């Protein structure tokens, strides 16, 4: 068995027993990246073999020597962090994001090369990257999902042991589903956003890509917790998540929202999800039908609030202090040219949408109304969680689509987040767990949502299902 | 037709916290450019603001002192505009839920008091500074992110004098609270004025102009006087006032239009998602209320009551908290019931020494007991004349540890009241000024003061002028 194909918990054991060395592991993963990334393109700015890590400087923590791959929108001190956008070309942050700091404290071996993404996390396919698209390891003609497609594909293709991504409307869970890996979006406020280059501040959350649930627990144990640098992070004690991974789900009350199984959904996906629900029932869960009546508004609400915040967050990219600057003769021209040349098509579209939604005379009709509907969506969940422990849905309405298939149709693209957006709007934790394959061997993901700060239930349900199914043993042929 | 002006003032006060409002950088004034910066105040990608609680507390304090309602639920909003001194191209400010609102400040002009309505006071972050060179500009981000409290009045000020008085009182209150230096030269207090005129008796508002680049309270007053005239003249000429921003040119004493065409401002305010709203409890507000010291208005009334001083004197004595404390210590140390001599000596000689030294009265380190001793030596014991007293005070300012008596002794300044030793000097003066002496003799008794002056001059101020006058009267009248 090659080291790169193992899980973090397997590797931690081997490292602990001195069966392997940190160097062995590092070169195994780097070799794999060198061999396979030319096809998958999960990473950007590949450093090749020249990347030298001084392993002696790694801390001796719970992740000692474990390579961790980082999405290109999370700041790593001294290493390029460009959000896969031309406008941030050459940007080397002067500081580490809090998650990076925590990973370093835990001894992680942070890869200097970052994972590919849709520019500024705007997209669901990783096609909107200034470095070109990432390919799905299960079918190289298909997208890995997005926006954290690079992180998902890297873990799926064994080019990463653990990966960090960000999820604003499904950007971790949807690619995790498309690539057949475990993807977790924690509760808003559970993991510090300090150092995550913001797309939509009230929706963004850093989360994890792992090969199984146990690894997700290990990674969450490291990155969770209150951060004085992030006023929206919450000071609630972090449990030992590993404690939930082995539990059974007898008596666990699972809600199935009827609004999530409507027309437009791939019948194959529907069938696979219902098989998964049946499995959960077999394992002792109590399954009941529930209703989340405002579900249909989630996508429009998301695209108003998300773009509004994005238009504001992206205002700082003006060529003055860092990143790309277009040559011009005066200040205003410099702003215009820099932003005109630096941002890609989708970024421009969202900045325009968001600017419009916040404009005088439109604010009440769009932004304010969207905020109100957001509250209604939250309330839906609050009332459902009065007698459910978790909610199970498909992660995405389809399996991975072809590269280029939806590139010309942003509305179609936006709909691929239809099942994931509500968790961001209501701040709830949600996970995507592999739950089977379509006839053409494309992975399908099962989404589980829980109450705020109850990631433990996600891990409990996810790991019980994982143990009973073994989907994770399947690997793409690269 | 008679017109009346309607004025509103927007004052920005930089709060004196040690660190900036959303990061840990120092706020120390005068550091070299871009040395007090960090990724947060530079608006680097990925950073988040965290509120400096002291800035919030200071803002509440000012709100309470200005008789505002402090809101229990407050939040921050983003205000968007592009400018190179604003690194995020957005400013964290407050839009619809300012920390405090609906207050007032009492002003007294020509003996008449009224309350100027204050609309709101909100907390925001300051921008950086641009330094313009010939064909390029430099940015200094040291000021970026310093806490700024914006205090906005209603259009409720009706004369330039009232505006001046409002600013003076506002500055004094804020200085009393010790939350800002309010130094216009250093930019820790900035003011913009809105002005319109309307026919007297009308209640609606005319078209306003906004005046910027006001570098002193006097500039505010002068520019308003200028603008009122300009508005009235424009209307009388049958023209229309254009709503615009105008810059005050202090040297030329006039305003000039800054923007010719009206620029549509859309700041696209929306709630700052990186800062959750703040709930300020009643207990917290009450706690802050308790830390508010006696404010100038109350202090003036108390000084008048306790020390029997006239309002005019008192106002000068309490101009700043430091000066008020300084004066009070000396008023208390003076044993007599009538405290007027102390007030006189502070407002008069001491203030002029401070002016010469370009410092504040309280910075003159003459101990209270030495100061009182000097007053006694002049006013009661008449050991020295008033004139000599002033000279001694000046010396004391240079060597505060030395007592007045010691200086008088060392420099042999004690007043000469001994008639025998004065006679000689008086004889000499009469001799050299025979014509004046004749005038006095012939009834022009006022001329006697000239002779007294001459004697004082000859004795270098040491002669007791009362005794000299007595002798001269005896001799000539
Ligand atoms: Zn700073």
XYZ file of C-alpha atoms and ligand atoms in Angstrom, chain B residues 20 23-25 36-38 40-41, ligand 1:
10
model
C -6.739 51.598 17.014
C -6.701 46.269 15.572
C -3.883 46.474 18.084
C -1.758 49.159 16.379
C 1.916 51.942 13.020
C 0.204 49.509 10.710
C -0.700 45.828 10.547
C -5.855 44.475 9.726
C -5.697 48.261 9.418
Zn -3.307 47.801 12.685
